[in-house]
Tab-separated table of C-alpha atoms in Angstrom:
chain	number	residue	atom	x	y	z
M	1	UNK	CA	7.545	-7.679	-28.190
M	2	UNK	CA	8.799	-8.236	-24.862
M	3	UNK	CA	12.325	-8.929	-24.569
M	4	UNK	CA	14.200	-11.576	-22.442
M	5	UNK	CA	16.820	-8.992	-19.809
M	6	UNK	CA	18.131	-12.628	-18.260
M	7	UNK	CA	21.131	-14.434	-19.410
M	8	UNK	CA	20.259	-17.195	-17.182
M	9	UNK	CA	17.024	-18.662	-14.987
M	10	UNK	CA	16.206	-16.821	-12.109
M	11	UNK	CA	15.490	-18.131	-8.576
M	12	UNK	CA	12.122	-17.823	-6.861
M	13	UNK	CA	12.383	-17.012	-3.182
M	14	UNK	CA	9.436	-15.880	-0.883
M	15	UNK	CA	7.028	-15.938	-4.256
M	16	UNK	CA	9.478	-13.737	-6.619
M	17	UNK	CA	9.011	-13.837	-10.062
M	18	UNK	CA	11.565	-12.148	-11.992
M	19	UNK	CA	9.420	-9.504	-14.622
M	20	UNK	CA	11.154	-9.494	-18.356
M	21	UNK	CA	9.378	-7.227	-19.739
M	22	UNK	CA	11.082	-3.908	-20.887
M	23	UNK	CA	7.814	-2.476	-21.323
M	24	UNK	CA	6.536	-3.468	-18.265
M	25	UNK	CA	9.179	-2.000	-16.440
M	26	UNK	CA	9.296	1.490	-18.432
M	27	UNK	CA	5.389	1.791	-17.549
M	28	UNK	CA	6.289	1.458	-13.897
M	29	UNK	CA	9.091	4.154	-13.799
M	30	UNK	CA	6.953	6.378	-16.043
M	31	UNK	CA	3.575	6.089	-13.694
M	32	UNK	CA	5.839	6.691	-10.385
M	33	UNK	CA	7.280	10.014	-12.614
M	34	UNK	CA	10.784	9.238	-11.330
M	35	UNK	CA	13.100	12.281	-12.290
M	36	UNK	CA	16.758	12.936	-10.980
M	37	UNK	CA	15.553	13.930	-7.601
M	38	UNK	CA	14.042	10.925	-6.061
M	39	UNK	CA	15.588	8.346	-3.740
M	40	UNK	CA	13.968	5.293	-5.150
M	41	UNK	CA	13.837	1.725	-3.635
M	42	UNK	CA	13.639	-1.170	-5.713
M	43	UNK	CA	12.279	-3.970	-3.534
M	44	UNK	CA	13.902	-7.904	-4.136
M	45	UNK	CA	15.686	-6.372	-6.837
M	46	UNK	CA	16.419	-9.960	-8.029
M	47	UNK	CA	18.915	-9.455	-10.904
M	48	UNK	CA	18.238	-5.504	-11.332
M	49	UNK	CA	16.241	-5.814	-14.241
M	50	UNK	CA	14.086	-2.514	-12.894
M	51	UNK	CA	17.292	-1.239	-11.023
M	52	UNK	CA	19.280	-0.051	-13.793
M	53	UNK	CA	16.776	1.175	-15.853
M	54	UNK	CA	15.541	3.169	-12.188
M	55	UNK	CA	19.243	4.166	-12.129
M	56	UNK	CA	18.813	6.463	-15.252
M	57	UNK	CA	16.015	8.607	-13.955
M	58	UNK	CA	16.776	8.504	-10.413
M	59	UNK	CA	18.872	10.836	-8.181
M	60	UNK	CA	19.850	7.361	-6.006
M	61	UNK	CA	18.582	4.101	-5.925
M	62	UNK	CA	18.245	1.387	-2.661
M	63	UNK	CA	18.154	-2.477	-4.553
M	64	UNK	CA	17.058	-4.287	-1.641
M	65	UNK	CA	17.782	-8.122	-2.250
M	66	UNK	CA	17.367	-10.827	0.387
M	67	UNK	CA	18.820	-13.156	-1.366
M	68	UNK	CA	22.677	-12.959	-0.626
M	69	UNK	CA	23.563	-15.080	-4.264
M	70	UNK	CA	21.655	-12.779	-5.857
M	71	UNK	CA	22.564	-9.732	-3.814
M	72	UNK	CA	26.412	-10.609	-4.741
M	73	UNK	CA	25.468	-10.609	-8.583
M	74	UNK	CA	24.145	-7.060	-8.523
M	75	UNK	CA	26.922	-6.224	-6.730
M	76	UNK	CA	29.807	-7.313	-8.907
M	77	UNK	CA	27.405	-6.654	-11.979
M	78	UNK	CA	27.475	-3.407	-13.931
M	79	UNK	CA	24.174	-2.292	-12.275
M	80	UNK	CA	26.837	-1.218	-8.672
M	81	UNK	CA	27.067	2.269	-9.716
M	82	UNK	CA	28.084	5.420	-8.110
M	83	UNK	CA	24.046	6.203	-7.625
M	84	UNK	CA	22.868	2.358	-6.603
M	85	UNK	CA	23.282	0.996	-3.132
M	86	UNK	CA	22.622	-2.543	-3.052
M	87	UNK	CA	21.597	-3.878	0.335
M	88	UNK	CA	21.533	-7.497	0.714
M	89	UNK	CA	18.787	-7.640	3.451
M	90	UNK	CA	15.100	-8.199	4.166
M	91	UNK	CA	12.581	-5.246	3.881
M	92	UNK	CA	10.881	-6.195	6.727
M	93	UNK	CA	13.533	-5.645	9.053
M	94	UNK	CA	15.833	-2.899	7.643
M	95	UNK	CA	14.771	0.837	8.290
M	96	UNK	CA	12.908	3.276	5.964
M	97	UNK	CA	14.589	6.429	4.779
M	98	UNK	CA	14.751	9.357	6.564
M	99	UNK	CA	14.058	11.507	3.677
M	100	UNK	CA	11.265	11.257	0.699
M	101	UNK	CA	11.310	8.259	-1.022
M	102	UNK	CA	9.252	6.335	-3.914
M	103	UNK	CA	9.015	2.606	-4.776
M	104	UNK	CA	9.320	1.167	-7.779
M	105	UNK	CA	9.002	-2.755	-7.776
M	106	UNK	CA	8.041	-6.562	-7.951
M	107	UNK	CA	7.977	-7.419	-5.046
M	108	UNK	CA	7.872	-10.844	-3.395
M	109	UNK	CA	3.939	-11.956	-3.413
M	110	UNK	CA	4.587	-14.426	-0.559
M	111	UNK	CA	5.420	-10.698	1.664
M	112	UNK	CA	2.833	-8.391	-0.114
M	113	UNK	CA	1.278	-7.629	2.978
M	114	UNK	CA	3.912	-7.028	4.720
M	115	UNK	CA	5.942	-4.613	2.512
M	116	UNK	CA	2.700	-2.497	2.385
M	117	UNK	CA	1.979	-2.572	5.678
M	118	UNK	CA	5.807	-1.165	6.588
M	119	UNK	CA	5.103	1.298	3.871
M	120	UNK	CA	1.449	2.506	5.017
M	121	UNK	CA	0.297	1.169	8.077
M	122	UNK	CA	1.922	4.699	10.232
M	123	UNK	CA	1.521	8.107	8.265
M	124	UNK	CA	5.247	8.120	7.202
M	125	UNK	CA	6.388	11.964	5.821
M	126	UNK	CA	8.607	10.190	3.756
M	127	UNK	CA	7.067	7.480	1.700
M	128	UNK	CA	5.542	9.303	-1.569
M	129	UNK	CA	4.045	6.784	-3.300
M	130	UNK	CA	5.252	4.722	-6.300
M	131	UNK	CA	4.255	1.753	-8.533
M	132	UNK	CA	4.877	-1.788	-7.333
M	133	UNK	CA	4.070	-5.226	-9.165
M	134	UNK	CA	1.378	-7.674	-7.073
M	135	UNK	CA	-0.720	-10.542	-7.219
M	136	UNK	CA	-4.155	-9.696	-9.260
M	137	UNK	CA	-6.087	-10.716	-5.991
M	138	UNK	CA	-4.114	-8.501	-4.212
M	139	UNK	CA	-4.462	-5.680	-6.168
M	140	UNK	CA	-8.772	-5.858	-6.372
M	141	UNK	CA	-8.446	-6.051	-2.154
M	142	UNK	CA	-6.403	-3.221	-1.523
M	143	UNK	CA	-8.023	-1.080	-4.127
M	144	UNK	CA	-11.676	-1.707	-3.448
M	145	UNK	CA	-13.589	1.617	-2.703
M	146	UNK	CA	-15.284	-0.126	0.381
M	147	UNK	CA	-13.403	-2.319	2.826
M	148	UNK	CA	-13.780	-4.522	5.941
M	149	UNK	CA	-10.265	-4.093	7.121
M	150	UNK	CA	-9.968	-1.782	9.414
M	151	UNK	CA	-5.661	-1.523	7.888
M	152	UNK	CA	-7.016	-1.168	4.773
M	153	UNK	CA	-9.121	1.384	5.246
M	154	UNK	CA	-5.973	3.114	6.737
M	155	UNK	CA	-4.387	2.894	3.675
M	156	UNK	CA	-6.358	4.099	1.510
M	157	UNK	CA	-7.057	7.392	3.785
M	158	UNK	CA	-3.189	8.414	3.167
M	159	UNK	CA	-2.723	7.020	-0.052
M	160	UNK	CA	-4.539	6.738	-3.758
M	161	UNK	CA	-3.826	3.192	-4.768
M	162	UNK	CA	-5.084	2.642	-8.967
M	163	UNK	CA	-4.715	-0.433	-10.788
M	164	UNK	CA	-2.440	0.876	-13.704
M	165	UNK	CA	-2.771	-2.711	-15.522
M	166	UNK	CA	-3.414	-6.369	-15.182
M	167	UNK	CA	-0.139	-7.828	-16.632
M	168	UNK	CA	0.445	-11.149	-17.973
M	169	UNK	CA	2.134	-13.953	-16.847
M	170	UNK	CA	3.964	-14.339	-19.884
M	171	UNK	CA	5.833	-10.876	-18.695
M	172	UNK	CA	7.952	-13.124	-15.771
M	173	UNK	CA	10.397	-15.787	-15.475
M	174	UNK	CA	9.197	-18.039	-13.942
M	175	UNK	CA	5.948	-17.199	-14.676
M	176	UNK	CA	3.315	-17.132	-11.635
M	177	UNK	CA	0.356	-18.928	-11.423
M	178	UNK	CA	-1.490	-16.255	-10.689
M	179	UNK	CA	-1.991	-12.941	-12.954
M	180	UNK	CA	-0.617	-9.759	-11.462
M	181	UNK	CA	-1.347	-6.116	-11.419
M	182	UNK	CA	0.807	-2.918	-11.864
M	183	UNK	CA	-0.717	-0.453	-8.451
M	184	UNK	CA	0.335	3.042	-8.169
M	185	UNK	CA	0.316	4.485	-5.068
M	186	UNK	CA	-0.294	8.363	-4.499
M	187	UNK	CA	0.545	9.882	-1.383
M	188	UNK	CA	-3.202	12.036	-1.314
M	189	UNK	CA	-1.934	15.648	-0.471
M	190	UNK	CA	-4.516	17.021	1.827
M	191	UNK	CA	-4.695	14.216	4.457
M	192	UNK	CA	-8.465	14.228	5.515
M	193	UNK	CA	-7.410	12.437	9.256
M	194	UNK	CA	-4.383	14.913	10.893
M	195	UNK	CA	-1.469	12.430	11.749
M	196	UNK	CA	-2.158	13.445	15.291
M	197	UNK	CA	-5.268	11.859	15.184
M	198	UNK	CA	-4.745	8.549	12.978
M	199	UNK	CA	-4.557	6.377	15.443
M	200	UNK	CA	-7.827	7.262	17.492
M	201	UNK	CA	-9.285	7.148	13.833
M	202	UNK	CA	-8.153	3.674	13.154
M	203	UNK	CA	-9.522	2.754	16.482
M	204	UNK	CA	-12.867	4.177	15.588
M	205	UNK	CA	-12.792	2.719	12.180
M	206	UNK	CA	-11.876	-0.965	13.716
M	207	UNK	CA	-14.592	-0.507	16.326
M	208	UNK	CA	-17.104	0.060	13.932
M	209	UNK	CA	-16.116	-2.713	11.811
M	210	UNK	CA	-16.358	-5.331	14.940
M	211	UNK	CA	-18.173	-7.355	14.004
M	212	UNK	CA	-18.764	-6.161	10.216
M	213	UNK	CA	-21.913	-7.401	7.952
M	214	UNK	CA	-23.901	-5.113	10.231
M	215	UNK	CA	-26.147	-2.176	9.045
M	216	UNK	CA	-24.036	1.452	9.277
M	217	UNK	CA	-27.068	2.927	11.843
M	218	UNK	CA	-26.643	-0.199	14.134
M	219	UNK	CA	-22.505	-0.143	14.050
M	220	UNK	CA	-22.415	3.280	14.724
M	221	UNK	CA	-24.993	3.325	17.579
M	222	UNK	CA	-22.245	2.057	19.389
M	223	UNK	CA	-20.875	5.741	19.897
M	224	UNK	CA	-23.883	8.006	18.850
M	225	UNK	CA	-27.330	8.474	19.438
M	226	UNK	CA	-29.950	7.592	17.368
M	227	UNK	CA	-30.744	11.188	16.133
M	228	UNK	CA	-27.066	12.173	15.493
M	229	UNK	CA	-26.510	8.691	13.679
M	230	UNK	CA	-30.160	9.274	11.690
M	231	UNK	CA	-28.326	13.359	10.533
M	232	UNK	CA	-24.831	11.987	10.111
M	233	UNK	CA	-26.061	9.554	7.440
M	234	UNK	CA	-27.884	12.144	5.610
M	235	UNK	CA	-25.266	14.396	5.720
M	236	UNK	CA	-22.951	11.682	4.247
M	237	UNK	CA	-25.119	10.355	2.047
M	238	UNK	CA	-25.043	6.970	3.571
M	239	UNK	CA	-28.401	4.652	2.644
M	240	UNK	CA	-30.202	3.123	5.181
M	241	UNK	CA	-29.032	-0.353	3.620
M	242	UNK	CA	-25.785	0.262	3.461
M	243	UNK	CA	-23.563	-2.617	5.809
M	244	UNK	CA	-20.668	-1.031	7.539
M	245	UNK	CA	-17.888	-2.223	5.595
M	246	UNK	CA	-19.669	-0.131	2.784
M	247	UNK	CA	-18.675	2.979	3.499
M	248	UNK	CA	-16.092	4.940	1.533
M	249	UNK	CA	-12.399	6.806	3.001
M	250	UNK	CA	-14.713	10.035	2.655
M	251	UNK	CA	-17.469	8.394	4.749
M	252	UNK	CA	-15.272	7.173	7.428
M	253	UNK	CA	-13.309	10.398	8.022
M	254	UNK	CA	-16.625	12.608	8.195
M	255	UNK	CA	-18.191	9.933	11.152
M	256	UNK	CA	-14.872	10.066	12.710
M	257	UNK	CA	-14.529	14.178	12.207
M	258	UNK	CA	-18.344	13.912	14.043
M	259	UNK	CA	-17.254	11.908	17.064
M	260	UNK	CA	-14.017	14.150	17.528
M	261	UNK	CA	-16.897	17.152	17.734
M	262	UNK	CA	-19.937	15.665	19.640
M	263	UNK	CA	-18.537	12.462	22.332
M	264	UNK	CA	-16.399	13.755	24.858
M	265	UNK	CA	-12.944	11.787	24.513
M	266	UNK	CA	-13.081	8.862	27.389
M	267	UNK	CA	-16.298	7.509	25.399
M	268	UNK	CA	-14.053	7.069	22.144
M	269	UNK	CA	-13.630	3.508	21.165
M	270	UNK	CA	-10.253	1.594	21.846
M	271	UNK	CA	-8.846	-0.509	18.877
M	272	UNK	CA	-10.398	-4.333	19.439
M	273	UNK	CA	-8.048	-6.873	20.221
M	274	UNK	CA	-8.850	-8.975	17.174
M	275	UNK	CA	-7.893	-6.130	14.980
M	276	UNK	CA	-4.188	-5.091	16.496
M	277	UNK	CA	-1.429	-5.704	15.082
């Protein structure tokens, strides 16, 4: 049975809902395998329901809370201990840590993007990984095998992202309308795009996908020639039929890894201007 962590209602601010489920929140320290090492970061900590409990595993914790009410509870609460800083500020604008670092949160759905996008969108040494509450639809779009966003695809060459579990409503206060997801996030140990080159791949990958809906030998005639675009799909086991946005991280990096090898550098493609940032 889930039990109720909240002596009071909760606020929603930027599409928090506060989780109050002690299960829920054991899964998510469990599946991030937080031990007395990490620096964690518990995103819109809210009323440190996940911070404490972090604060037992955990070698330090950042509660980031934009909320400055709520930021002054935690503070004066008995969650401000010797290994909890509490930060009453937005994640959007504050700086990562200069040292490795996991997440384990709910986060704000109205800012899902954002958080990981300042998490993922740069290969970051730092960020490991973690496990961090979203919106169902969320989850299914970042975690799809194929994509047509070029940022997504970026993603998921660094990281693993899984769908741990689809949680209920019932397991926040005030419950969302929406269900939600528990996503880890695995930092994927041998890179398959150098950080060197991550950029010129996103640029290739974003090129590619401009427009997308198109066949994979038409999109990538763009940069190849019809005989090294009809071997590079064998070689990949790409089908004939397959639209662009079908290929997989594995795909991508392999006609990317081809392009560094056979077209000479000025004829790379430049990220389109529909798909910066």
């Amino acid at each position: 049975m889930q039990s109720n962590i909240f002596g009071q209602q909760p606020v929603r601010l930027t599409g928090q809902h506060f989780t109050t489920s002690t299960s829920l929140i054991h899964s998510m320290i469990n599946e991030a395998a937080i031990t007395q090492h990490d620096l964690v970061l518990d995103i819109g900590a809210g009323k440190g329901a996940i911070t404490l409990p972090l604060a037992k595993k955990a070698n330090r914790v950042v509660a980031i809370e934009r909320d400055p009410e709520l930021a002054s509870q935690l503070k004066a609460s008995p969650i401000n201990r010797a290994n909890v800083n509490i930060l009453n500020m937005d994640i959007r604008e504050m700086p990562l840590p200069k040292r490795p670092f996991k997440v384990v949160a709910n986060i704000p759905y109205g800012i899902t993007t954002h958080i990981f996008g300042k998490l993922m969108d740069k290969p970051n040494p730092n960020f490991q990984g973690g496990t961090i509450i979203v919106e169902w639809g969320a989850a299914l779009k970042f975690t799809k095998a194929s994509q047509a966003s070029p940022r997504m695809v970026g993603w998921n060459t660094l990281f693993e992202m899984t769908i741990i579990q689809k949680v209920s409503r019932q397991a926040f206060h005030p419950p969302p309308t929406v269900d939600s997801a528990l996503v880890k996030i695995e930092k994927k140990k041998h890179s398959v795009i150098p950080s060197e080159h991550y950029q010129g791949y996103l640029s290739f990958v974003a090129s590619m996908l401009s427009p997308h809906g198109v066949y994979v030998k038409k999109a990538l005639r763009k940069v190849f020639t019809k005989t090294q675009v009809k071997r590079m799909m064998k070689d990949a086991e790409i089908s004939n039929q397959a639209l662009i946005q079908d290929l997989d991280v594995s795909q991508w990096a392999y006609c990317y890894q081809t392009m560094q090898k056979l077209i000479p550098e000025p004829k790379h493609p430049v990220m389109p201007d529909t798909f910066k940032n």
